[in-house]
Tab-separated table of C-alpha atoms in Angstrom:
chain	number	residue	atom	x	y	z
A	153	MET	CA	12.314	-23.055	19.382
A	154	LEU	CA	10.890	-19.528	17.995
A	155	ASN	CA	7.514	-18.824	18.775
A	156	ILE	CA	5.739	-15.368	17.065
A	157	TYR	CA	2.876	-14.778	18.680
A	158	PHE	CA	1.160	-11.762	16.080
A	159	GLY	CA	-1.442	-9.339	17.225
A	160	GLU	CA	-2.290	-7.641	20.379
A	161	MET	CA	-1.006	-9.863	23.304
A	162	ASN	CA	-1.738	-9.789	27.101
A	163	ASN	CA	1.560	-9.593	30.248
A	164	VAL	CA	4.716	-8.490	27.259
A	165	SER	CA	7.416	-6.733	28.609
A	166	TYR	CA	8.884	-3.872	26.115
A	167	GLY	CA	12.807	-4.903	26.234
A	168	PRO	CA	14.438	-1.660	25.881
A	169	THR	CA	13.024	-1.035	29.899
A	170	TRP	CA	13.934	-4.369	30.865
A	171	PHE	CA	17.701	-4.235	29.417
A	172	LYS	CA	18.123	-0.369	31.003
A	173	TYR	CA	17.620	-2.080	34.756
A	174	ASN	CA	18.355	-6.138	34.133
A	175	TYR	CA	21.721	-5.406	31.674
A	176	GLU	CA	24.172	-7.318	33.131
A	177	LEU	CA	28.638	-6.598	32.052
A	178	THR	CA	29.080	-10.356	31.887
A	179	TRP	CA	26.486	-10.804	29.011
A	180	PHE	CA	29.220	-8.337	26.804
A	181	GLN	CA	31.812	-10.716	26.546
A	182	GLU	CA	29.298	-13.725	24.986
A	183	PRO	CA	30.356	-14.088	22.194
A	184	PHE	CA	26.587	-14.474	20.686
A	185	VAL	CA	25.786	-11.180	21.984
A	186	GLN	CA	28.319	-9.731	20.043
A	187	GLN	CA	27.358	-11.166	17.339
A	188	MET	CA	24.278	-9.654	17.166
A	189	LEU	CA	25.936	-6.412	18.739
A	190	GLU	CA	28.386	-5.993	15.896
A	191	ALA	CA	25.447	-7.332	13.054
A	192	VAL	CA	22.880	-4.773	14.276
A	193	ASP	CA	24.338	-1.516	15.853
A	194	LYS	CA	27.338	-1.790	13.499
A	195	SER	CA	29.627	-2.039	17.125
A	196	LYS	CA	31.904	-2.938	19.096
A	197	TYR	CA	31.885	-3.974	22.921
A	198	VAL	CA	35.536	-2.618	24.415
A	199	ASP	CA	36.130	-3.760	28.048
A	200	GLY	CA	33.542	-2.398	31.283
A	201	SER	CA	30.358	-0.781	30.112
A	202	VAL	CA	32.053	0.403	26.917
A	203	ILE	CA	31.248	0.248	23.135
A	204	GLU	CA	32.488	1.068	20.256
A	205	SER	CA	29.569	3.149	18.345
A	206	PRO	CA	30.435	4.427	14.745
A	207	VAL	CA	27.663	6.787	15.094
A	208	LEU	CA	28.139	8.053	18.653
A	209	GLY	CA	31.538	7.036	19.791
A	210	PRO	CA	31.984	5.527	23.152
A	211	ILE	CA	28.710	4.672	24.679
A	212	PRO	CA	27.358	2.600	27.873
A	213	PRO	CA	25.365	0.415	26.855
A	214	GLU	CA	22.041	2.216	28.004
A	215	LYS	CA	22.598	3.645	24.175
A	216	LEU	CA	22.643	0.924	22.249
A	217	SER	CA	19.404	0.269	19.736
A	218	GLY	CA	15.960	-0.821	21.281
A	219	GLY	CA	16.552	-3.487	18.838
A	220	LEU	CA	19.654	-4.886	20.174
A	221	LYS	CA	18.578	-4.404	23.681
A	222	THR	CA	15.103	-6.701	23.128
A	223	LEU	CA	17.241	-9.052	21.482
A	224	ILE	CA	19.628	-9.195	24.074
A	225	MET	CA	16.552	-9.654	26.456
A	226	ILE	CA	15.250	-12.639	24.983
A	227	TYR	CA	18.633	-14.498	24.585
A	228	GLU	CA	19.438	-13.678	28.208
A	229	MET	CA	15.856	-13.926	30.001
A	230	PRO	CA	14.097	-16.643	27.517
A	231	ASP	CA	11.216	-17.251	29.718
A	232	LYS	CA	10.134	-13.826	29.353
A	233	ILE	CA	7.459	-13.144	26.497
A	234	PHE	CA	9.561	-9.519	24.897
A	235	ASP	CA	7.146	-7.252	22.755
A	236	ALA	CA	9.366	-7.538	19.275
A	237	THR	CA	7.754	-5.145	17.469
A	238	SER	CA	11.049	-2.945	18.880
A	239	CYS	CA	13.233	-5.079	17.243
A	240	GLY	CA	13.859	-3.814	13.317
A	241	PRO	CA	13.551	-6.159	10.025
A	242	ASN	CA	17.267	-5.983	10.568
A	243	CYS	CA	16.574	-8.427	13.580
A	244	ALA	CA	14.880	-11.036	11.925
A	245	ARG	CA	17.987	-13.513	11.684
A	246	TRP	CA	19.369	-12.513	15.347
A	247	LEU	CA	15.705	-13.491	16.243
A	248	LEU	CA	15.837	-17.007	14.289
A	249	GLU	CA	18.957	-17.568	15.609
A	250	ILE	CA	18.140	-17.451	19.113
A	251	GLY	CA	15.573	-19.422	18.483
A	252	LYS	CA	18.061	-22.275	17.672
A	253	LYS	CA	19.465	-21.969	21.345
A	254	ARG	CA	16.996	-21.349	23.606
A	255	ASP	CA	13.148	-22.457	23.672
A	256	VAL	CA	11.470	-18.591	23.417
A	257	THR	CA	8.338	-16.600	22.746
A	258	VAL	CA	7.713	-13.493	21.520
A	259	ASN	CA	5.268	-11.412	20.507
A	260	LEU	CA	5.373	-9.407	16.954
A	261	ARG	CA	2.576	-6.000	15.926
A	262	TYR	CA	4.102	-5.636	12.141
A	263	LEU	CA	5.419	-8.455	10.046
A	264	MET	CA	8.758	-8.542	10.438
A	265	PRO	CA	10.169	-9.819	6.974
A	266	MET	CA	12.036	-12.983	6.768
A	267	GLU	CA	12.766	-13.403	3.102
A	268	GLY	CA	16.273	-14.677	2.676
A	269	LEU	CA	17.110	-15.810	5.561
A	270	GLU	CA	15.423	-19.770	4.818
A	271	PRO	CA	15.896	-22.482	5.437
A	272	PHE	CA	14.146	-22.092	8.821
A	273	GLU	CA	11.845	-22.621	10.842
A	274	LEU	CA	9.354	-21.348	13.872
A	275	ILE	CA	5.833	-21.542	14.998
A	276	ILE	CA	3.030	-18.896	14.962
A	277	ALA	CA	2.066	-19.229	18.384
A	278	ASN	CA	-1.387	-18.147	17.688
A	279	ASN	CA	-2.548	-21.365	15.758
A	280	GLY	CA	1.010	-23.171	16.930
A	281	GLU	CA	1.692	-23.506	12.747
A	282	ARG	CA	5.074	-24.585	12.075
A	283	VAL	CA	6.504	-22.781	9.083
A	284	ARG	CA	10.207	-23.032	7.384
A	285	THR	CA	9.282	-20.893	4.668
A	286	ALA	CA	9.085	-16.861	3.983
A	287	GLU	CA	5.907	-16.833	2.279
A	288	ALA	CA	4.215	-19.784	4.752
A	289	TYR	CA	4.988	-17.478	7.309
A	290	THR	CA	4.021	-14.862	6.014
A	291	LEU	CA	0.656	-16.150	4.504
A	292	ALA	CA	-0.359	-17.454	7.616
A	293	ALA	CA	1.102	-14.030	10.229
A	294	VAL	CA	-0.454	-11.533	7.972
A	295	ASP	CA	-4.496	-13.200	9.472
A	296	TYR	CA	-3.144	-12.240	13.118
A	297	LEU	CA	-2.008	-8.475	12.332
B	53	MET	CA	-0.893	24.221	10.795
B	54	THR	CA	-0.774	24.212	7.569
B	55	GLY	CA	3.402	23.693	5.716
B	56	LYS	CA	6.305	21.641	5.547
B	57	HIS	CA	8.090	22.322	7.915
B	58	HIS	CA	11.908	22.018	7.456
B	59	ILE	CA	13.891	20.877	10.642
B	60	VAL	CA	17.527	20.841	10.833
B	61	ILE	CA	18.533	18.930	14.548
B	62	GLU	CA	22.283	18.978	14.884
B	63	THR	CA	25.462	18.435	17.042
B	64	LEU	CA	29.477	18.124	16.289
B	65	ARG	CA	28.474	14.309	15.375
B	66	ILE	CA	25.599	14.241	14.475
B	67	LYS	CA	22.406	15.568	12.189
B	68	TYR	CA	19.468	15.683	10.485
B	69	GLU	CA	17.707	17.486	8.038
B	70	PHE	CA	14.062	16.505	7.120
B	71	ASP	CA	10.503	18.010	6.149
B	72	ILE	CA	7.322	16.712	7.923
B	73	ARG	CA	4.135	18.351	5.521
B	74	ARG	CA	1.221	16.540	7.240
B	75	ASN	CA	-0.102	16.113	10.375
B	76	LEU	CA	0.841	12.335	10.570
B	77	THR	CA	4.315	11.458	9.896
B	78	ILE	CA	5.402	7.459	10.363
B	79	ILE	CA	9.636	6.650	11.225
B	80	GLN	CA	9.787	3.146	11.293
B	81	GLY	CA	12.909	0.161	9.798
B	82	ASP	CA	15.850	-0.928	10.720
B	83	SER	CA	16.537	-1.190	13.971
B	84	ALA	CA	19.553	1.506	15.275
B	85	THR	CA	19.047	4.135	12.490
B	86	GLY	CA	18.182	6.343	14.880
B	87	LYS	CA	15.044	7.091	15.743
B	88	THR	CA	15.938	6.882	18.987
B	89	THR	CA	18.639	9.439	19.341
B	90	LEU	CA	16.512	11.534	17.084
B	91	THR	CA	14.029	12.216	20.342
B	92	ASP	CA	16.573	12.158	22.621
B	93	LEU	CA	18.761	15.486	20.785
B	94	LEU	CA	14.879	16.766	20.607
B	95	GLN	CA	14.412	16.096	24.336
B	96	ASP	CA	18.029	17.559	25.313
B	97	TYR	CA	17.437	20.405	23.427
B	98	ALA	CA	14.656	21.552	25.292
B	99	ARG	CA	16.890	21.109	28.094
B	100	ASP	CA	18.957	23.955	27.521
B	101	GLU	CA	17.831	25.352	24.171
B	102	VAL	CA	20.111	28.913	24.893
B	103	ASN	CA	23.569	27.026	25.885
B	104	GLY	CA	23.143	23.676	25.202
B	105	PRO	CA	25.722	21.653	22.386
B	106	ILE	CA	22.798	21.364	20.567
B	107	ARG	CA	21.538	23.523	17.648
B	108	LEU	CA	17.335	22.991	16.235
B	109	GLN	CA	16.363	25.146	13.195
B	110	SER	CA	12.986	24.804	13.022
B	111	ASP	CA	9.553	27.629	12.101
B	112	VAL	CA	7.482	25.816	14.600
B	113	PRO	CA	8.460	24.022	18.049
B	114	CYS	CA	9.270	20.596	18.195
B	115	VAL	CA	8.319	18.985	21.419
B	116	VAL	CA	8.579	15.347	22.005
B	117	PHE	CA	5.618	13.746	24.069
B	118	GLY	CA	6.750	12.911	27.697
B	119	GLY	CA	3.921	11.716	29.378
B	120	THR	CA	2.277	8.254	30.194
B	121	GLU	CA	-0.082	5.229	29.167
B	122	GLN	CA	-1.966	7.264	31.548
B	123	ASN	CA	-1.832	11.195	31.514
B	124	TRP	CA	-1.078	11.461	27.086
B	125	GLU	CA	-4.243	12.552	26.504
B	126	SER	CA	-4.063	15.791	28.990
B	127	PHE	CA	-0.214	16.845	28.080
B	128	ILE	CA	-1.438	16.844	23.937
B	129	GLN	CA	-3.929	19.380	24.845
B	130	THR	CA	-1.528	21.455	26.399
B	131	ILE	CA	0.240	21.783	23.338
B	132	LYS	CA	-0.393	23.623	20.307
B	133	GLU	CA	1.229	24.547	16.641
B	134	SER	CA	3.847	21.912	16.911
B	135	ILE	CA	5.141	19.177	16.069
B	136	VAL	CA	4.616	16.257	18.493
B	137	PHE	CA	7.109	13.627	18.233
B	138	ILE	CA	6.016	10.185	20.281
B	139	ASP	CA	8.808	7.427	20.663
B	140	GLU	CA	7.661	3.487	20.209
B	141	GLY	CA	6.634	1.998	22.696
B	142	TYR	CA	2.976	3.491	23.677
B	143	SER	CA	0.621	1.924	23.239
B	144	PHE	CA	-2.438	4.504	22.967
B	145	ILE	CA	-1.327	5.710	19.554
B	146	ARG	CA	-3.370	2.430	18.505
B	147	SER	CA	-6.307	3.764	20.410
B	148	ARG	CA	-9.939	5.834	18.936
B	149	GLU	CA	-9.710	7.336	21.779
B	150	PHE	CA	-5.700	8.851	20.524
B	151	ALA	CA	-6.951	9.213	16.949
B	152	GLU	CA	-10.199	11.461	18.700
B	153	VAL	CA	-8.138	13.971	20.295
B	154	ILE	CA	-5.343	14.746	18.147
B	155	ARG	CA	-7.363	15.191	14.995
B	156	GLN	CA	-9.332	17.926	16.884
B	157	THR	CA	-5.292	19.793	17.515
B	158	ASP	CA	-3.545	21.669	15.779
B	159	ASN	CA	-0.352	19.896	16.473
B	160	TYR	CA	1.653	17.612	13.944
B	161	TYR	CA	2.467	14.153	14.488
B	162	VAL	CA	5.762	12.430	14.152
B	163	LEU	CA	5.339	8.370	15.536
B	164	ILE	CA	8.045	6.290	14.928
B	165	THR	CA	5.936	2.924	15.391
B	166	ARG	CA	6.562	-0.698	13.198
B	167	GLU	CA	2.921	-1.213	14.411
B	168	ALA	CA	0.052	-0.754	11.931
B	169	LEU	CA	-2.017	2.799	12.790
B	170	THR	CA	-5.405	1.220	11.448
B	171	CYS	CA	-7.664	4.126	13.447
B	172	LEU	CA	-5.226	6.801	11.634
B	173	PRO	CA	-5.866	8.241	8.189
B	174	TYR	CA	-1.792	8.279	7.210
B	175	SER	CA	-0.797	8.197	3.789
B	176	ILE	CA	1.847	5.783	2.788
B	177	ASN	CA	3.905	8.873	1.287
B	178	GLU	CA	4.421	9.682	4.875
B	179	ILE	CA	6.033	6.622	6.250
B	180	TYR	CA	10.028	6.932	6.512
B	181	GLY	CA	12.957	5.482	7.515
B	182	ILE	CA	16.239	6.921	8.617
B	183	ARG	CA	19.418	6.360	6.401
B	184	THR	CA	23.060	7.495	6.467
B	185	SER	CA	24.267	9.816	4.044
B	186	GLY	CA	27.589	9.804	2.216
B	187	ARG	CA	27.929	13.274	3.131
B	188	PHE	CA	29.573	12.690	5.876
B	189	HIS	CA	31.521	10.356	7.637
B	190	TYR	CA	33.051	9.107	11.237
B	191	PRO	CA	34.313	10.779	13.196
B	192	GLU	CA	33.200	13.654	11.417
B	193	GLN	CA	29.677	14.721	11.716
B	194	ILE	CA	27.295	11.904	10.503
B	195	TYR	CA	24.637	13.028	8.176
B	196	HIS	CA	21.027	11.170	9.014
B	197	GLU	CA	17.952	11.818	6.054
B	198	PHE	CA	14.405	10.427	6.129
B	199	TYR	CA	13.835	7.994	2.741
B	200	PRO	CA	10.163	7.280	2.057
B	201	ILE	CA	9.366	3.435	2.298
B	202	TYR	CA	7.078	3.340	0.117
B	203	LYS	CA	5.377	4.100	-3.261
B	204	GLU	CA	2.006	5.407	-5.146
B	205	GLU	CA	2.491	2.276	-7.959
B	206	THR	CA	4.464	-0.686	-7.216
B	207	GLU	CA	6.977	-2.460	-9.809
B	208	CYS	CA	6.085	-5.771	-11.029
B	209	THR	CA	5.984	-8.148	-14.372
B	210	LEU	CA	2.116	-9.030	-14.211
B	211	ASN	CA	1.044	-11.969	-16.451
B	212	LYS	CA	0.540	-11.236	-20.282
B	213	SER	CA	-2.104	-13.453	-20.959
B	214	ALA	CA	-4.602	-13.155	-18.383
B	215	GLU	CA	-7.753	-10.909	-18.231
B	216	PRO	CA	-7.104	-7.908	-15.509
B	217	VAL	CA	-9.330	-7.760	-12.093
B	218	ILE	CA	-9.418	-4.488	-10.906
B	219	LEU	CA	-10.476	-4.153	-7.577
B	220	ALA	CA	-10.928	-0.409	-6.314
B	221	GLU	CA	-11.006	0.352	-2.798
B	222	ASP	CA	-15.108	1.028	-1.980
B	223	SER	CA	-18.057	1.684	-3.603
B	224	LYS	CA	-17.965	5.022	-4.465
B	225	SER	CA	-16.960	7.111	-7.020
B	226	GLY	CA	-14.041	5.649	-7.886
B	227	TYR	CA	-15.242	3.135	-7.736
B	228	LEU	CA	-18.062	4.201	-9.749
B	229	PHE	CA	-15.624	5.217	-12.311
B	230	LEU	CA	-13.350	2.267	-12.541
B	231	LYS	CA	-16.425	0.248	-13.237
B	232	ASN	CA	-17.709	2.655	-16.097
B	233	CYS	CA	-14.074	2.587	-17.812
B	234	CYS	CA	-13.963	-1.465	-17.344
B	235	ALA	CA	-16.558	-2.258	-20.199
B	236	ASP	CA	-16.861	-6.560	-20.158
B	237	LYS	CA	-13.736	-6.092	-17.681
B	238	GLU	CA	-14.939	-7.728	-14.252
B	239	CYS	CA	-14.196	-4.001	-11.276
B	240	ILE	CA	-15.183	-5.443	-7.748
B	241	SER	CA	-15.293	-3.496	-4.651
B	242	ALA	CA	-13.306	-4.218	-2.083
B	243	GLU	CA	-15.384	-2.417	0.681
B	244	GLY	CA	-13.269	-1.216	2.938
B	245	ASN	CA	-9.316	-0.833	2.219
B	246	SER	CA	-9.428	-3.529	5.786
B	247	ASN	CA	-10.450	-5.983	3.145
B	248	ILE	CA	-7.841	-5.813	0.065
B	249	TYR	CA	-5.651	-8.056	1.575
B	250	GLN	CA	-7.805	-10.969	1.778
B	251	ILE	CA	-9.582	-10.468	-1.538
B	252	ILE	CA	-5.153	-10.772	-2.434
B	253	LYS	CA	-4.464	-13.667	-0.677
B	254	LYS	CA	-7.637	-15.726	-2.188
B	255	MET	CA	-7.568	-15.293	-5.463
B	256	PRO	CA	-6.259	-17.487	-7.801
B	257	ARG	CA	-3.146	-17.132	-9.214
B	258	GLU	CA	-3.250	-16.948	-12.751
B	259	LYS	CA	-5.253	-14.033	-12.523
B	260	LYS	CA	-3.865	-10.341	-12.737
B	261	MET	CA	-5.146	-7.325	-10.983
B	262	ILE	CA	-5.148	-4.218	-10.613
B	263	VAL	CA	-5.132	-2.641	-6.855
B	264	ILE	CA	-6.607	1.098	-7.234
B	265	ALA	CA	-7.214	2.807	-3.312
B	266	ASP	CA	-6.698	6.499	-1.726
B	267	GLY	CA	-2.812	6.350	-0.501
B	268	ALA	CA	-4.217	9.186	1.692
B	269	ALA	CA	-4.689	7.080	3.800
B	270	PHE	CA	-3.834	3.443	2.926
B	271	GLY	CA	-0.722	3.552	5.376
B	272	ALA	CA	-2.138	0.902	8.365
B	273	PHE	CA	-2.978	-1.426	5.285
B	274	ILE	CA	0.196	-0.743	2.928
B	275	GLU	CA	2.059	-3.575	4.520
B	276	LYS	CA	-0.010	-6.342	4.710
B	277	VAL	CA	-0.840	-6.120	1.054
B	278	LEU	CA	2.679	-5.413	-0.495
B	279	SER	CA	2.997	-8.918	1.683
B	280	VAL	CA	0.481	-10.885	0.103
B	281	ALA	CA	1.149	-9.548	-3.231
B	282	ARG	CA	4.743	-9.907	-3.478
B	283	TYR	CA	3.586	-14.013	-3.263
B	284	HIS	CA	1.132	-13.466	-5.585
B	285	ARG	CA	3.457	-11.815	-8.421
B	286	ASN	CA	0.362	-11.088	-10.429
B	287	ILE	CA	-0.573	-7.797	-8.303
B	288	MET	CA	-0.093	-4.304	-9.556
B	289	LEU	CA	-0.937	-1.405	-6.970
B	290	TYR	CA	-1.869	1.993	-7.831
B	291	LEU	CA	-2.524	4.412	-4.895
B	292	PRO	CA	-2.783	7.893	-6.111
B	293	GLU	CA	-3.843	10.699	-3.584
B	294	SER	CA	-7.320	9.661	-3.834
B	295	PHE	CA	-9.766	9.924	-6.727
B	296	GLU	CA	-11.294	13.675	-6.373
B	297	TRP	CA	-7.609	14.445	-6.582
B	298	LEU	CA	-7.623	12.319	-9.749
B	299	VAL	CA	-10.142	14.472	-10.933
B	300	LEU	CA	-8.679	17.951	-9.971
B	301	LYS	CA	-5.607	16.743	-11.693
B	302	SER	CA	-7.091	16.257	-14.702
B	303	GLY	CA	-8.272	20.165	-14.632
B	304	ILE	CA	-11.708	19.086	-15.701
B	305	ILE	CA	-12.761	21.387	-13.082
B	306	GLN	CA	-11.529	24.739	-13.326
B	307	ILE	CA	-10.664	26.010	-9.867
B	308	LEU	CA	-8.283	29.433	-9.523
B	309	ASN	CA	-4.930	28.360	-8.351
B	310	LEU	CA	-5.618	25.080	-9.021
B	311	ASP	CA	-1.939	23.965	-10.018
B	312	GLU	CA	-0.640	25.656	-6.754
B	313	ILE	CA	-2.673	23.354	-5.110
B	314	LEU	CA	-1.985	20.226	-6.175
B	315	ASN	CA	1.588	20.899	-6.609
B	316	HIS	CA	1.620	22.414	-2.826
B	317	PRO	CA	-1.862	20.982	-0.826
B	318	GLU	CA	0.368	21.160	2.533
B	319	SER	CA	0.476	25.085	2.427
B	320	TYR	CA	-3.928	24.345	1.691
B	321	ILE	CA	-4.587	21.590	4.340
B	322	GLU	CA	-5.019	22.800	8.140
B	323	SER	CA	-4.759	19.604	9.936
B	324	SER	CA	-6.952	20.768	12.295
B	325	LYS	CA	-9.469	20.442	9.758
B	326	TYR	CA	-8.770	18.258	7.839
B	327	PHE	CA	-7.261	14.659	9.813
B	328	SER	CA	-6.370	13.568	5.722
B	329	TRP	CA	-5.932	15.081	2.929
B	330	GLU	CA	-8.402	13.335	1.476
B	331	ARG	CA	-11.458	15.284	2.903
B	332	PHE	CA	-9.804	18.197	1.988
B	333	PHE	CA	-9.997	17.236	-2.234
B	334	CYS	CA	-13.376	16.030	-1.518
B	335	GLU	CA	-14.933	19.256	0.158
B	336	LEU	CA	-12.686	21.197	-2.520
B	337	LEU	CA	-14.159	19.169	-5.599
B	338	GLU	CA	-17.636	19.217	-4.103
B	339	LYS	CA	-17.417	22.980	-3.229
B	340	GLU	CA	-16.792	24.163	-5.984
B	341	THR	CA	-18.539	22.137	-8.163
B	342	SER	CA	-22.169	22.769	-6.048
B	343	ASP	CA	-23.951	25.168	-8.126
B	344	ASP	CA	-23.626	23.159	-11.589
B	345	PRO	CA	-26.574	20.533	-10.958
B	346	ILE	CA	-24.371	18.749	-14.216
B	347	ARG	CA	-20.648	18.443	-12.555
B	348	GLN	CA	-22.117	18.971	-9.392
B	349	TYR	CA	-19.853	16.464	-7.275
B	350	HIS	CA	-20.825	13.125	-5.126
B	351	LYS	CA	-18.737	11.004	-3.624
B	352	ASN	CA	-21.916	8.537	-2.906
B	353	ARG	CA	-22.419	9.087	-7.611
B	354	LEU	CA	-20.733	10.624	-10.116
B	355	THR	CA	-22.961	12.342	-13.062
B	356	ASP	CA	-22.246	10.884	-16.394
B	357	PHE	CA	-20.040	14.421	-16.561
B	358	TYR	CA	-17.253	12.798	-15.260
B	359	LEU	CA	-18.282	9.071	-16.595
B	360	GLU	CA	-18.763	10.183	-20.506
B	361	GLY	CA	-16.317	11.459	-23.465
B	362	LYS	CA	-13.088	13.989	-22.962
B	363	ASN	CA	-14.024	14.368	-18.934
B	364	LYS	CA	-13.320	10.392	-18.330
B	365	GLU	CA	-10.867	10.273	-21.230
B	366	ARG	CA	-9.236	13.616	-18.751
B	367	ILE	CA	-9.548	12.089	-16.326
B	368	LEU	CA	-7.923	8.557	-17.276
B	369	GLU	CA	-4.879	10.533	-18.646
B	370	VAL	CA	-3.826	11.332	-14.605
B	371	PHE	CA	-3.747	6.885	-14.757
B	372	PRO	CA	-0.533	5.700	-15.396
B	373	GLU	CA	0.349	4.339	-18.450
B	374	GLU	CA	0.557	1.151	-17.612
B	375	VAL	CA	-2.436	0.995	-15.195
B	376	LYS	CA	-4.448	2.980	-17.892
B	377	VAL	CA	-3.825	0.457	-20.504
B	378	LEU	CA	-5.232	-2.319	-18.376
B	379	ILE	CA	-7.641	-0.181	-17.789
B	380	GLU	CA	-9.340	0.317	-20.964
B	381	SER	CA	-7.577	-3.221	-22.557
């Protein structure tokens, strides 16, 4: 289940830095990570530490977007709490997908839009409210930002 | 610093082209649009400006913040007359201390962040996303440009049968003018930008509301307000620069070069003196009317000169037609 804590939160980790020093190449062989890579960064995993980016050409994992690095860290290290503010609106669908596979808690300091992504289920960690629609999510989250 | 600064930064593979025209610019939007690549390019350019593979075209230095959460203040104090880019991930940009420090500098700041920075008075017109245009295609050079995320006026279909409520952001001159125009309609003050979303949220959905606030300093609140307004459905937003801008635009006060000032305010507004453009417009109006008790403009009270007859009509003419009709109807 995806739990989102909105607003200021102590002891949260910055995904891109954690990724830089902790990523493993085996992660890129996982189909789910490859799906996120193609959807968010429009890139393809080639082999070893080579990723093909449509803008930058062949790149190492360090050159992936901050949003994707954070998504991968949330997925691969579900016990840590990451600041998902580095994930743009185009990462929302993937945060929900991660929540279907793992119990994770993330911190958000902006109102990531969830419109068009129903049906979904997530918990607003600030008050424990379980929300299932974009409207309920928005109207609950907005008070904590 | 004043003026609009045209920036081009490019390599053989990537090109960014954009204008920076205020002291505060915010970059946000989707992941993987090239925000961090932009700051990487500027940083790499600084390492070898002459023989490096990156070309920068700018009439002022472009500096990427390279300090830490601890030393940001001393880093910023060393930079003069420059555009300072700060990538996401730094929490100090949310602080009141940061706002106090940068308001006294003569730099422009480009902040890459999705967070609402409530300590900073940034305009809804200076919040941008980055998009790749169709002008270039891989493997040729890929072209990136900025696009504004928000507009001064929201498009929506209001409930025609309901009587509109006018919501002004504060209780000063803008509110006094609207209250005067509204006659028997309800006109309320939000008593501050940060209260607007709560008022919309609590309002019954059959009610119709027009929110009028100063766009020049509404940047930190626009996302929350629009998010709530989307579900209310009967909300229209109109966010001009400021009430003083509307008065100046109406032409009821004769000022030398006024059209030029309003068309290119960035050429006249010194960033180290005016943290927000609304302060400049307010000061201009106060200064130009100070020697005439009839026209004298005060932020906290309005003389009849602004509230009656043709002058009132001419200020109202500046409002978009759909807003004007609802105020007057």
